[in-house]
Amino acid sequence: MKRIATPSKTPETPSETSALQAEVEKLRAQAQSDQRERGFLEQRIEDLKERAERAERKEDQLHALLVDLRPQTVAAPRKGFWGRLFG
């Protein structure tokens, strides 16, 4: 079986080089766009976390207010036998 020798470096034509450079530039632009979008999404996540925390604090405040508005029952003093009999 005869082996075919492969060159150590593949010669590239100028059109192949420019096509590869264009692809590299396109990928770089996509990576930058993805980074910007990621930054936007991270900022949005932080905003939503802050909103959720504020809503939770407000809910706690409203719950405390509702608890305070419940009618307070005053326990009648216990009367002994004579107090109930003559009271």
Coordinates of N, CA and C in Angstrom, one line a residue:
M1 N 0.8 -1.2 0.0 CA 0.0 0.0 0.0 C 0.9 1.2 0.0
K2 N 0.6 2.1 -0.9 CA 1.4 3.3 -1.1 C 0.7 4.5 -0.4
R3 N 1.5 5.2 0.4 CA 1.0 6.4 1.1 C 1.2 7.6 0.3
I4 N 0.2 8.5 0.4 CA 0.4 9.8 -0.3 C 0.9 10.8 0.7
A5 N 1.9 11.5 0.4 CA 2.5 12.5 1.3 C 1.6 13.7 1.3
T6 N 1.3 14.2 2.5 CA 0.5 15.4 2.6 C 1.4 16.5 3.0
P7 N 1.2 17.7 2.4 CA 2.0 18.8 2.7 C 1.8 19.2 4.2
S8 N 2.8 19.8 4.8 CA 2.7 20.2 6.2 C 1.8 21.5 6.3
K9 N 1.8 22.3 5.3 CA 0.9 23.5 5.3 C 0.1 23.5 4.0
T10 N -1.2 23.7 4.1 CA -2.0 23.8 3.0 C -1.9 25.2 2.3
P11 N -1.5 25.2 1.1 CA -1.5 26.6 0.5 C -2.9 27.2 0.3
E12 N -3.0 28.4 0.7 CA -4.3 29.1 0.6 C -4.2 30.1 -0.5
T13 N -5.3 30.2 -1.2 CA -5.4 31.2 -2.3 C -5.9 32.5 -1.6
P14 N -5.6 33.6 -2.3 CA -6.1 34.9 -1.7 C -7.6 35.0 -1.5
S15 N -8.4 34.3 -2.3 CA -9.8 34.3 -2.1 C -10.2 33.5 -0.9
E16 N -9.5 32.4 -0.6 CA -9.8 31.6 0.6 C -9.4 32.4 1.8
T17 N -8.3 33.1 1.7 CA -7.9 33.9 2.9 C -8.9 35.0 3.2
S18 N -9.3 35.7 2.1 CA -10.3 36.8 2.4 C -11.6 36.2 2.9
A19 N -12.0 35.1 2.4 CA -13.3 34.4 2.9 C -13.1 34.1 4.3
L20 N -12.0 33.5 4.7 CA -11.8 33.2 6.1 C -11.7 34.5 7.0
Q21 N -11.1 35.5 6.5 CA -11.0 36.8 7.3 C -12.5 37.4 7.4
A22 N -13.3 37.3 6.4 CA -14.6 37.8 6.5 C -15.4 36.9 7.5
E23 N -15.2 35.6 7.5 CA -15.9 34.8 8.5 C -15.5 35.1 9.9
V24 N -14.2 35.3 10.1 CA -13.6 35.7 11.4 C -14.3 37.0 11.9
E25 N -14.3 38.0 11.0 CA -14.9 39.3 11.3 C -16.4 39.1 11.7
K26 N -17.1 38.3 10.9 CA -18.5 38.1 11.2 C -18.7 37.4 12.6
L27 N -17.8 36.5 12.9 CA -17.9 35.8 14.2 C -17.5 36.8 15.4
R28 N -16.6 37.7 15.1 CA -16.2 38.7 16.1 C -17.4 39.6 16.4
A29 N -18.1 40.0 15.3 CA -19.2 40.9 15.4 C -20.4 40.2 16.2
Q30 N -20.6 38.9 15.9 CA -21.6 38.2 16.6 C -21.2 38.0 18.1
A31 N -20.0 37.8 18.4 CA -19.6 37.7 19.8 C -19.8 39.0 20.5
Q32 N -19.5 40.1 19.9 CA -19.7 41.4 20.5 C -21.2 41.7 20.7
S33 N -22.0 41.3 19.8 CA -23.5 41.4 19.9 C -24.0 40.6 21.0
D34 N -23.5 39.4 21.1 CA -23.9 38.5 22.2 C -23.5 39.0 23.6
Q35 N -22.3 39.6 23.7 CA -21.9 40.2 24.9 C -22.8 41.4 25.3
R36 N -23.2 42.2 24.4 CA -24.1 43.3 24.7 C -25.4 42.8 25.1
E37 N -25.9 41.8 24.5 CA -27.2 41.2 24.8 C -27.1 40.6 26.2
R38 N -26.0 39.9 26.5 CA -25.8 39.3 27.8 C -25.8 40.4 28.9
G39 N -25.1 41.5 28.7 CA -25.1 42.6 29.6 C -26.5 43.2 29.8
F40 N -27.3 43.3 28.8 CA -28.6 43.8 28.9 C -29.5 42.8 29.7
L41 N -29.3 41.6 29.5 CA -30.1 40.6 30.2 C -29.7 40.5 31.7
E42 N -28.4 40.6 32.0 CA -28.0 40.7 33.3 C -28.6 41.9 34.1
Q43 N -28.6 43.0 33.4 CA -29.2 44.2 34.0 C -30.7 44.0 34.2
R44 N -31.3 43.4 33.3 CA -32.8 43.2 33.4 C -33.1 42.2 34.6
I45 N -32.2 41.2 34.7 CA -32.4 40.3 35.8 C -32.2 41.0 37.2
E46 N -31.2 41.9 37.3 CA -31.0 42.6 38.5 C -32.2 43.5 38.8
D47 N -32.8 44.2 37.8 CA -33.9 45.0 37.9 C -35.1 44.2 38.4
L48 N -35.3 43.0 37.9 CA -36.5 42.2 38.3 C -36.3 41.7 39.7
K49 N -35.0 41.4 40.1 CA -34.8 41.0 41.5 C -35.1 42.1 42.4
E50 N -34.7 43.3 42.1 CA -35.0 44.5 43.0 C -36.5 44.7 43.1
R51 N -37.2 44.5 41.9 CA -38.7 44.7 42.0 C -39.4 43.6 42.8
A52 N -38.9 42.4 42.7 CA -39.4 41.3 43.5 C -39.2 41.6 45.0
E53 N -38.0 42.1 45.4 CA -37.7 42.4 46.8 C -38.6 43.5 47.3
R54 N -38.8 44.6 46.5 CA -39.7 45.7 46.9 C -41.1 45.2 47.0
A55 N -41.6 44.3 46.1 CA -43.0 43.8 46.2 C -43.1 43.0 47.5
E56 N -42.1 42.2 47.8 CA -42.2 41.4 49.0 C -42.2 42.2 50.3
R57 N -41.4 43.3 50.3 CA -41.4 44.2 51.4 C -42.8 44.8 51.6
K58 N -43.4 45.3 50.4 CA -44.7 45.9 50.4 C -45.8 44.9 50.9
E59 N -45.7 43.7 50.5 CA -46.6 42.7 50.9 C -46.5 42.4 52.4
D60 N -45.3 42.4 52.9 CA -45.1 42.3 54.4 C -45.7 43.4 55.1
Q61 N -45.5 44.7 54.6 CA -46.1 45.8 55.2 C -47.6 45.8 55.2
L62 N -48.2 45.4 54.1 CA -49.7 45.3 54.0 C -50.2 44.2 54.9
H63 N -49.5 43.1 55.0 CA -49.9 42.0 55.9 C -49.9 42.5 57.4
A64 N -48.8 43.2 57.7 CA -48.8 43.8 59.1 C -49.9 44.8 59.4
L65 N -50.2 45.6 58.4 CA -51.3 46.5 58.5 C -52.7 45.8 58.7
L66 N -52.9 44.7 57.9 CA -54.1 44.0 58.1 C -54.2 43.3 59.5
V67 N -53.1 42.8 59.9 CA -53.1 42.2 61.3 C -53.5 43.3 62.3
D68 N -52.9 44.5 62.2 CA -53.2 45.6 63.1 C -54.7 46.0 63.0
L69 N -55.4 45.8 61.9 CA -56.8 46.3 61.7 C -57.8 45.2 62.2
R70 N -57.3 44.1 62.5 CA -58.3 43.1 63.0 C -58.9 43.5 64.3
P71 N -60.2 43.3 64.5 CA -60.8 43.7 65.8 C -60.1 43.0 67.0
Q72 N -59.8 43.8 67.9 CA -59.2 43.3 69.1 C -60.2 42.9 70.1
T73 N -60.2 41.6 70.5 CA -61.2 41.2 71.5 C -60.6 41.4 72.8
V74 N -61.4 41.9 73.7 CA -61.0 42.2 75.1 C -61.6 41.1 75.9
A75 N -60.7 40.4 76.6 CA -61.2 39.3 77.4 C -61.9 39.8 78.6
A76 N -63.1 39.3 78.8 CA -63.8 39.7 80.0 C -63.2 39.2 81.2
P77 N -63.1 40.0 82.3 CA -62.5 39.4 83.5 C -63.3 38.3 84.0
R78 N -62.6 37.3 84.4 CA -63.3 36.1 85.0 C -64.0 36.5 86.3
K79 N -65.2 36.1 86.4 CA -65.9 36.4 87.7 C -66.0 35.1 88.4
G80 N -65.9 35.2 89.7 CA -66.0 34.0 90.5 C -67.5 33.6 90.7
F81 N -67.7 32.7 91.5 CA -69.1 32.2 91.7 C -70.0 33.3 92.2
W82 N -69.6 34.0 93.2 CA -70.4 35.1 93.7 C -70.6 36.2 92.8
G83 N -69.6 36.5 91.9 CA -69.7 37.6 90.9 C -70.7 37.2 89.9
R84 N -70.7 36.0 89.5 CA -71.7 35.5 88.5 C -73.1 35.5 89.1
L85 N -73.1 35.1 90.3 CA -74.4 35.0 90.9 C -75.1 36.3 91.1
F86 N -74.3 37.3 91.5 CA -74.9 38.6 91.8 C -74.5 39.7 90.8
G87 N -73.8 39.3 89.8 CA -73.3 40.3 88.8 C -74.1 40.6 87.7

